[in-house]
Amino acid sequence: MPPLSATATGSRAALDAAGITESDYLRFCEYFYRRTGIAFGDNKRYFVDKRLIERMHATGHGSFEPYFLSLRRFDAQAEIERLTNLLTVNETYFYREDHQFHCLSASILPEVTAGRRHGDRVRIWSMPCSTGEEPYSIAIHLLENWARVDDFNIEIIASDIDTKVLRSAAEGLYDARSLHRLPRDLVRRYFVTEGADRFRLIDAIRQSVSFTTLNASDPAAMRAYAGVDVIFCRNMLIYFDDKSRKQVVESFYDSLTEGGFICLGHSESMSRISPIFKARAFAQAIVYQKPGGPR
């Protein structure tokens, strides 16, 4: 077993000095859960404490109690937004789990568009979209792989609770790590090099995605999204508890058109959340469908 480092000891001392007790941690986690639906357990204590202390120092609060009280003021929205941005995880890259993109172009969209006329709308929603790699990947994949991409008015909506990553997504500037799964010919076709190890998406792709701020645990806000044909919600529900997962899934159900589809992350299963969707096993992936519509 390696010896306890001075850095780790100092970090724990800093947390203790900030006055965040076990009771304080539980109170904050309950408050954050009510606002976002995201549940933090004991295994996230250090992660949460460290970010709380960062915001406490930035706002001039010497201990947890006055900072926590400040979050509950009527004019605290800006600070709540900054804290939420720090506490949400945004790990993504282009063409992540791209078997689902192949399922989209080869199996899902042919069903969704069956019977639709030339120029009809097709709506695809990425939630949460993080820094934009997923919705931009969808746009690139469809241009490259769906023969009927020009036959319909394709709208790609991308939403996240984190306003900082949304600003980054709209900017469309990435490093090589984000592009490591993209074939080189696609990088050359859809990106412009900006300095060492920086790549900016071309305007045509950036303008094909609409970014919106959204708290998935707010049913009223979710009701603003309707007429969606396909939802990509990958690796978000694992951060929610059973009650919040069920609520979010029901909101997605209401947003989808009859026969619409939802794609979850590889470690997520709709059968453990709600029976309102039916599983569809395509050659490329298992996805979930709202009953009704073409089959």
mmCIF file of C-alpha atoms in Angstrom:
data_model
loop_
_atom_site.group_PDB
_atom_site.id
_atom_site.type_symbol
_atom_site.label_atom_id
_atom_site.label_comp_id
_atom_site.label_asym_id
_atom_site.label_seq_id
_atom_site.Cartn_x
_atom_site.Cartn_y
_atom_site.Cartn_z
ATOM 1 C CA MET A 1 0.000 0.000 0.000
ATOM 2 C CA PRO A 2 1.555 3.369 -0.979
ATOM 3 C CA PRO A 3 2.085 5.918 1.806
ATOM 4 C CA LEU A 4 -0.455 8.689 2.262
ATOM 5 C CA SER A 5 0.855 11.707 0.366
ATOM 6 C CA ALA A 6 1.234 15.156 1.828
ATOM 7 C CA THR A 7 -0.921 16.479 -0.991
ATOM 8 C CA ALA A 8 -3.806 14.199 -0.088
ATOM 9 C CA THR A 9 -3.442 15.014 3.620
ATOM 10 C CA GLY A 10 -3.425 18.727 2.884
ATOM 11 C CA SER A 11 -6.478 18.448 0.672
ATOM 12 C CA ARG A 12 -8.465 16.668 3.378
ATOM 13 C CA ALA A 13 -7.382 19.293 5.900
ATOM 14 C CA ALA A 14 -8.605 22.028 3.566
ATOM 15 C CA LEU A 15 -11.986 20.333 3.297
ATOM 16 C CA ASP A 16 -12.226 19.986 7.070
ATOM 17 C CA ALA A 17 -11.254 23.629 7.546
ATOM 18 C CA ALA A 18 -14.106 24.682 5.271
ATOM 19 C CA GLY A 19 -16.582 23.302 7.778
ATOM 20 C CA ILE A 20 -18.416 20.873 5.498
ATOM 21 C CA THR A 21 -19.782 18.304 7.914
ATOM 22 C CA GLU A 22 -21.501 15.045 7.064
ATOM 23 C CA SER A 23 -24.823 16.722 7.786
ATOM 24 C CA ASP A 24 -23.916 19.643 5.512
ATOM 25 C CA TYR A 25 -22.977 17.245 2.716
ATOM 26 C CA LEU A 26 -26.276 15.389 2.993
ATOM 27 C CA ARG A 27 -28.248 18.660 3.034
ATOM 28 C CA PHE A 28 -26.474 19.879 -0.084
ATOM 29 C CA CYS A 29 -26.942 16.558 -1.899
ATOM 30 C CA GLU A 30 -30.670 16.647 -1.150
ATOM 31 C CA TYR A 31 -30.876 20.239 -2.387
ATOM 32 C CA PHE A 32 -28.939 19.463 -5.591
ATOM 33 C CA TYR A 33 -31.037 16.372 -6.210
ATOM 34 C CA ARG A 34 -34.250 18.402 -5.968
ATOM 35 C CA ARG A 35 -32.910 20.883 -8.512
ATOM 36 C CA THR A 36 -31.317 18.510 -11.010
ATOM 37 C CA GLY A 37 -32.377 14.933 -10.295
ATOM 38 C CA ILE A 38 -28.680 13.981 -9.961
ATOM 39 C CA ALA A 39 -27.924 11.929 -6.865
ATOM 40 C CA PHE A 40 -24.479 11.938 -5.206
ATOM 41 C CA GLY A 41 -23.549 9.100 -2.851
ATOM 42 C CA ASP A 42 -20.804 8.814 -0.242
ATOM 43 C CA ASN A 43 -18.338 7.800 -2.960
ATOM 44 C CA LYS A 44 -18.642 11.303 -4.470
ATOM 45 C CA ARG A 45 -18.001 13.153 -1.201
ATOM 46 C CA TYR A 46 -14.508 14.382 -2.058
ATOM 47 C CA PHE A 47 -15.555 15.365 -5.604
ATOM 48 C CA VAL A 48 -18.500 17.430 -4.320
ATOM 49 C CA ASP A 49 -16.678 18.957 -1.354
ATOM 50 C CA LYS A 50 -13.780 20.128 -3.506
ATOM 51 C CA ARG A 51 -16.087 21.948 -5.913
ATOM 52 C CA LEU A 52 -18.156 23.468 -3.132
ATOM 53 C CA ILE A 53 -14.989 24.864 -1.572
ATOM 54 C CA GLU A 54 -13.897 26.270 -4.919
ATOM 55 C CA ARG A 55 -17.153 28.213 -5.220
ATOM 56 C CA MET A 56 -17.141 29.210 -1.536
ATOM 57 C CA HIS A 57 -13.719 30.827 -1.958
ATOM 58 C CA ALA A 58 -14.717 32.460 -5.253
ATOM 59 C CA THR A 59 -17.777 34.058 -3.659
ATOM 60 C CA GLY A 60 -16.034 35.143 -0.454
ATOM 61 C CA HIS A 61 -17.762 32.731 1.926
ATOM 62 C CA GLY A 62 -15.535 31.352 4.683
ATOM 63 C CA SER A 63 -17.676 28.338 5.536
ATOM 64 C CA PHE A 64 -20.408 26.121 4.154
ATOM 65 C CA GLU A 65 -23.427 27.536 5.988
ATOM 66 C CA PRO A 66 -23.399 31.104 4.592
ATOM 67 C CA TYR A 67 -22.618 29.795 1.105
ATOM 68 C CA PHE A 68 -25.460 27.305 1.250
ATOM 69 C CA LEU A 69 -27.836 30.034 2.421
ATOM 70 C CA SER A 70 -26.715 32.236 -0.484
ATOM 71 C CA LEU A 71 -27.703 29.515 -2.964
ATOM 72 C CA ARG A 72 -31.289 29.761 -1.743
ATOM 73 C CA ARG A 73 -31.650 33.476 -2.375
ATOM 74 C CA PHE A 74 -34.024 34.617 -5.120
ATOM 75 C CA ASP A 75 -31.121 36.164 -7.076
ATOM 76 C CA ALA A 76 -28.739 33.171 -6.836
ATOM 77 C CA GLN A 77 -29.401 31.708 -10.282
ATOM 78 C CA ALA A 78 -26.036 32.732 -11.729
ATOM 79 C CA GLU A 79 -24.125 31.083 -8.865
ATOM 80 C CA ILE A 80 -26.287 27.953 -9.032
ATOM 81 C CA GLU A 81 -25.463 27.750 -12.735
ATOM 82 C CA ARG A 82 -21.703 28.014 -12.067
ATOM 83 C CA LEU A 83 -21.856 25.328 -9.373
ATOM 84 C CA THR A 84 -23.946 23.020 -11.551
ATOM 85 C CA ASN A 85 -21.412 23.403 -14.364
ATOM 86 C CA LEU A 86 -18.675 22.226 -11.989
ATOM 87 C CA LEU A 87 -20.661 19.248 -10.711
ATOM 88 C CA THR A 88 -21.786 17.740 -13.996
ATOM 89 C CA VAL A 89 -19.560 15.241 -15.808
ATOM 90 C CA ASN A 90 -18.852 15.808 -19.511
ATOM 91 C CA GLU A 91 -16.823 12.969 -21.010
ATOM 92 C CA THR A 92 -17.311 12.520 -24.743
ATOM 93 C CA TYR A 93 -15.674 12.384 -28.181
ATOM 94 C CA PHE A 94 -16.683 12.144 -31.836
ATOM 95 C CA TYR A 95 -18.217 8.871 -33.052
ATOM 96 C CA ARG A 96 -18.525 7.473 -29.542
ATOM 97 C CA GLU A 97 -20.575 4.236 -29.623
ATOM 98 C CA ASP A 98 -21.023 4.831 -33.341
ATOM 99 C CA HIS A 99 -22.844 1.518 -33.860
ATOM 100 C CA GLN A 100 -25.939 3.462 -32.803
ATOM 101 C CA PHE A 101 -25.318 6.015 -35.556
ATOM 102 C CA HIS A 102 -25.215 3.163 -38.056
ATOM 103 C CA CYS A 103 -28.473 1.912 -36.563
ATOM 104 C CA LEU A 104 -29.915 5.408 -37.012
ATOM 105 C CA SER A 105 -29.135 5.608 -40.719
ATOM 106 C CA ALA A 106 -29.663 1.951 -41.669
ATOM 107 C CA SER A 107 -32.688 0.983 -39.570
ATOM 108 C CA ILE A 108 -34.305 3.748 -37.483
ATOM 109 C CA LEU A 109 -34.695 6.562 -39.996
ATOM 110 C CA PRO A 110 -36.060 4.335 -42.780
ATOM 111 C CA GLU A 111 -38.869 3.384 -40.353
ATOM 112 C CA VAL A 112 -39.394 6.925 -39.083
ATOM 113 C CA THR A 113 -39.672 8.378 -42.593
ATOM 114 C CA ALA A 114 -41.844 5.629 -44.074
ATOM 115 C CA GLY A 115 -44.842 7.390 -45.584
ATOM 116 C CA ARG A 116 -43.436 10.898 -45.144
ATOM 117 C CA ARG A 117 -43.215 13.264 -48.078
ATOM 118 C CA HIS A 118 -40.191 14.969 -49.561
ATOM 119 C CA GLY A 119 -39.299 17.981 -47.398
ATOM 120 C CA ASP A 120 -41.063 16.763 -44.245
ATOM 121 C CA ARG A 121 -39.344 17.418 -40.932
ATOM 122 C CA VAL A 122 -37.270 14.833 -39.047
ATOM 123 C CA ARG A 123 -36.272 15.839 -35.504
ATOM 124 C CA ILE A 124 -33.330 14.266 -33.666
ATOM 125 C CA TRP A 125 -32.539 15.246 -30.075
ATOM 126 C CA SER A 126 -29.214 14.788 -28.246
ATOM 127 C CA MET A 127 -29.611 15.058 -24.459
ATOM 128 C CA PRO A 128 -27.237 15.663 -22.732
ATOM 129 C CA CYS A 129 -25.030 16.935 -25.531
ATOM 130 C CA SER A 130 -22.019 18.052 -23.471
ATOM 131 C CA THR A 131 -19.481 19.875 -25.693
ATOM 132 C CA GLY A 132 -21.267 18.910 -28.889
ATOM 133 C CA GLU A 133 -19.407 15.840 -30.114
ATOM 134 C CA GLU A 134 -22.537 13.663 -30.172
ATOM 135 C CA PRO A 135 -24.932 15.922 -32.130
ATOM 136 C CA TYR A 136 -22.182 16.950 -34.543
ATOM 137 C CA SER A 137 -21.305 13.260 -35.012
ATOM 138 C CA ILE A 138 -24.939 12.587 -35.900
ATOM 139 C CA ALA A 139 -24.875 15.355 -38.504
ATOM 140 C CA ILE A 140 -21.616 14.116 -40.053
ATOM 141 C CA HIS A 141 -22.723 10.483 -40.019
ATOM 142 C CA LEU A 142 -26.009 11.232 -41.783
ATOM 143 C CA LEU A 143 -24.273 13.273 -44.467
ATOM 144 C CA GLU A 144 -21.869 10.416 -45.067
ATOM 145 C CA ASN A 145 -24.171 7.412 -44.699
ATOM 146 C CA TRP A 146 -27.862 8.165 -45.250
ATOM 147 C CA ALA A 147 -28.775 8.319 -48.925
ATOM 148 C CA ARG A 148 -31.996 10.222 -48.195
ATOM 149 C CA VAL A 149 -30.393 12.959 -46.114
ATOM 150 C CA ASP A 150 -31.422 15.627 -48.655
ATOM 151 C CA ASP A 151 -35.003 14.389 -48.930
ATOM 152 C CA PHE A 152 -36.076 15.695 -45.528
ATOM 153 C CA ASN A 153 -35.772 18.769 -43.338
ATOM 154 C CA ILE A 154 -33.521 17.355 -40.618
ATOM 155 C CA GLU A 155 -33.455 19.251 -37.331
ATOM 156 C CA ILE A 156 -30.843 18.304 -34.730
ATOM 157 C CA ILE A 157 -31.502 19.675 -31.253
ATOM 158 C CA ALA A 158 -28.831 19.437 -28.552
ATOM 159 C CA SER A 159 -29.506 20.152 -24.874
ATOM 160 C CA ASP A 160 -27.542 20.193 -21.632
ATOM 161 C CA ILE A 161 -27.887 21.629 -18.140
ATOM 162 C CA ASP A 162 -24.272 22.876 -18.230
ATOM 163 C CA THR A 163 -24.129 26.313 -19.851
ATOM 164 C CA LYS A 164 -20.330 26.286 -20.054
ATOM 165 C CA VAL A 165 -20.189 23.169 -22.239
ATOM 166 C CA LEU A 166 -22.984 24.550 -24.418
ATOM 167 C CA ARG A 167 -20.908 27.637 -25.157
ATOM 168 C CA SER A 168 -17.984 25.393 -26.038
ATOM 169 C CA ALA A 169 -20.215 23.239 -28.260
ATOM 170 C CA ALA A 170 -21.490 26.237 -30.202
ATOM 171 C CA GLU A 171 -17.882 27.366 -30.768
ATOM 172 C CA GLY A 172 -17.061 24.002 -32.376
ATOM 173 C CA LEU A 173 -13.363 23.985 -31.501
ATOM 174 C CA TYR A 174 -11.784 20.642 -30.505
ATOM 175 C CA ASP A 175 -8.440 19.008 -29.788
ATOM 176 C CA ALA A 176 -7.054 15.807 -31.291
ATOM 177 C CA ARG A 177 -8.316 13.666 -28.419
ATOM 178 C CA SER A 178 -11.929 14.525 -29.267
ATOM 179 C CA LEU A 179 -11.326 13.490 -32.877
ATOM 180 C CA HIS A 180 -9.363 10.280 -32.292
ATOM 181 C CA ARG A 181 -12.225 8.015 -33.504
ATOM 182 C CA LEU A 182 -12.938 10.006 -36.666
ATOM 183 C CA PRO A 183 -11.420 8.740 -39.929
ATOM 184 C CA ARG A 184 -8.814 11.162 -41.240
ATOM 185 C CA ASP A 185 -10.730 11.878 -44.425
ATOM 186 C CA LEU A 186 -13.701 13.080 -42.336
ATOM 187 C CA VAL A 187 -11.432 15.306 -40.259
ATOM 188 C CA ARG A 188 -10.095 16.878 -43.467
ATOM 189 C CA ARG A 189 -13.591 17.270 -44.885
ATOM 190 C CA TYR A 190 -15.370 18.742 -41.882
ATOM 191 C CA PHE A 191 -12.702 20.563 -39.857
ATOM 192 C CA VAL A 192 -10.299 23.439 -40.350
ATOM 193 C CA THR A 193 -6.957 23.309 -38.506
ATOM 194 C CA GLU A 194 -6.391 26.222 -36.121
ATOM 195 C CA GLY A 195 -2.900 26.116 -34.662
ATOM 196 C CA ALA A 196 -1.296 23.076 -33.077
ATOM 197 C CA ASP A 197 -3.750 20.346 -32.106
ATOM 198 C CA ARG A 198 -6.873 22.498 -32.578
ATOM 199 C CA PHE A 199 -9.628 21.785 -35.084
ATOM 200 C CA ARG A 200 -12.746 23.847 -35.800
ATOM 201 C CA LEU A 201 -15.875 22.414 -37.390
ATOM 202 C CA ILE A 202 -16.913 23.989 -40.660
ATOM 203 C CA ASP A 203 -19.834 26.403 -40.456
ATOM 204 C CA ALA A 204 -22.247 24.133 -42.328
ATOM 205 C CA ILE A 205 -22.049 21.505 -39.566
ATOM 206 C CA ARG A 206 -22.069 23.985 -36.681
ATOM 207 C CA GLN A 207 -25.150 25.670 -38.064
ATOM 208 C CA SER A 208 -26.991 22.366 -38.453
ATOM 209 C CA VAL A 209 -27.350 21.919 -34.672
ATOM 210 C CA SER A 210 -29.480 24.037 -32.309
ATOM 211 C CA PHE A 211 -28.172 24.162 -28.713
ATOM 212 C CA THR A 212 -30.486 24.748 -25.740
ATOM 213 C CA THR A 213 -30.105 24.848 -21.960
ATOM 214 C CA LEU A 214 -32.311 22.258 -20.289
ATOM 215 C CA ASN A 215 -32.712 20.601 -16.889
ATOM 216 C CA ALA A 216 -34.007 17.105 -17.660
ATOM 217 C CA SER A 217 -35.527 16.761 -14.194
ATOM 218 C CA ASP A 218 -37.842 19.749 -14.783
ATOM 219 C CA PRO A 219 -41.053 18.326 -16.325
ATOM 220 C CA ALA A 220 -42.341 21.781 -17.277
ATOM 221 C CA ALA A 221 -39.164 22.589 -19.216
ATOM 222 C CA MET A 222 -39.201 19.165 -20.878
ATOM 223 C CA ARG A 223 -42.734 19.733 -22.158
ATOM 224 C CA ALA A 224 -41.394 22.412 -24.496
ATOM 225 C CA TYR A 225 -39.821 19.646 -26.601
ATOM 226 C CA ALA A 226 -42.345 17.841 -28.792
ATOM 227 C CA GLY A 227 -42.554 16.128 -32.152
ATOM 228 C CA VAL A 228 -39.154 14.463 -31.738
ATOM 229 C CA ASP A 229 -38.488 11.350 -33.843
ATOM 230 C CA VAL A 230 -35.258 10.073 -32.291
ATOM 231 C CA ILE A 231 -33.644 10.789 -28.916
ATOM 232 C CA PHE A 232 -30.046 10.044 -28.002
ATOM 233 C CA CYS A 233 -29.814 9.984 -24.208
ATOM 234 C CA ARG A 234 -26.625 8.112 -23.493
ATOM 235 C CA ASN A 235 -24.948 7.776 -20.095
ATOM 236 C CA MET A 236 -27.070 10.398 -18.330
ATOM 237 C CA LEU A 237 -29.623 8.253 -16.515
ATOM 238 C CA ILE A 238 -26.894 6.389 -14.612
ATOM 239 C CA TYR A 239 -26.459 9.556 -12.506
ATOM 240 C CA PHE A 240 -30.144 9.626 -11.497
ATOM 241 C CA ASP A 241 -31.991 7.576 -8.900
ATOM 242 C CA ASP A 242 -34.946 5.339 -9.811
ATOM 243 C CA LYS A 243 -37.589 8.009 -9.278
ATOM 244 C CA SER A 244 -35.789 10.627 -11.371
ATOM 245 C CA ARG A 245 -34.989 8.132 -14.138
ATOM 246 C CA LYS A 246 -38.656 7.201 -14.441
ATOM 247 C CA GLN A 247 -39.697 10.859 -14.543
ATOM 248 C CA VAL A 248 -37.167 11.730 -17.256
ATOM 249 C CA VAL A 249 -38.096 8.695 -19.354
ATOM 250 C CA GLU A 250 -41.778 9.615 -19.154
ATOM 251 C CA SER A 251 -40.925 13.140 -20.321
ATOM 252 C CA PHE A 252 -39.004 11.682 -23.275
ATOM 253 C CA TYR A 253 -41.991 9.477 -24.075
ATOM 254 C CA ASP A 254 -44.228 12.553 -24.255
ATOM 255 C CA SER A 255 -41.712 14.348 -26.490
ATOM 256 C CA LEU A 256 -41.511 11.523 -29.018
ATOM 257 C CA THR A 257 -43.766 11.068 -32.013
ATOM 258 C CA GLU A 258 -45.737 7.825 -32.258
ATOM 259 C CA GLY A 259 -43.249 5.114 -33.181
ATOM 260 C CA GLY A 260 -40.291 7.324 -32.228
ATOM 261 C CA PHE A 261 -37.054 5.871 -30.868
ATOM 262 C CA ILE A 262 -34.699 6.446 -27.944
ATOM 263 C CA CYS A 263 -31.053 5.305 -27.799
ATOM 264 C CA LEU A 264 -29.485 4.745 -24.370
ATOM 265 C CA GLY A 265 -25.879 4.170 -23.306
ATOM 266 C CA HIS A 266 -24.353 0.689 -23.395
ATOM 267 C CA SER A 267 -24.661 0.264 -19.606
ATOM 268 C CA GLU A 268 -28.288 1.424 -19.447
ATOM 269 C CA SER A 269 -31.434 -0.669 -19.915
ATOM 270 C CA MET A 270 -34.948 0.690 -20.326
ATOM 271 C CA SER A 271 -36.385 -2.522 -18.875
ATOM 272 C CA ARG A 272 -35.003 -1.516 -15.464
ATOM 273 C CA ILE A 273 -36.595 1.939 -15.682
ATOM 274 C CA SER A 274 -40.043 1.784 -17.273
ATOM 275 C CA PRO A 275 -42.226 -0.606 -19.302
ATOM 276 C CA ILE A 276 -43.675 2.121 -21.543
ATOM 277 C CA PHE A 277 -41.099 1.566 -24.320
ATOM 278 C CA LYS A 278 -40.611 -1.643 -26.285
ATOM 279 C CA ALA A 279 -37.128 -2.955 -27.060
ATOM 280 C CA ARG A 280 -36.170 -3.230 -30.740
ATOM 281 C CA ALA A 281 -33.201 -5.407 -31.661
ATOM 282 C CA PHE A 282 -31.777 -4.216 -34.967
ATOM 283 C CA ALA A 283 -28.668 -5.637 -36.597
ATOM 284 C CA GLN A 284 -26.597 -2.676 -35.393
ATOM 285 C CA ALA A 285 -27.970 -2.051 -31.876
ATOM 286 C CA ILE A 286 -30.762 -2.540 -29.357
ATOM 287 C CA VAL A 287 -32.853 0.624 -29.045
ATOM 288 C CA TYR A 288 -36.255 1.479 -27.575
ATOM 289 C CA GLN A 289 -39.438 2.517 -29.358
ATOM 290 C CA LYS A 290 -42.580 4.366 -28.358
ATOM 291 C CA PRO A 291 -45.519 2.165 -29.429
ATOM 292 C CA GLY A 292 -47.479 3.264 -32.475
ATOM 293 C CA GLY A 293 -46.496 4.501 -35.910
ATOM 294 C CA PRO A 294 -44.860 2.440 -38.679
ATOM 295 C CA ARG A 295 -43.325 -0.941 -37.855
#
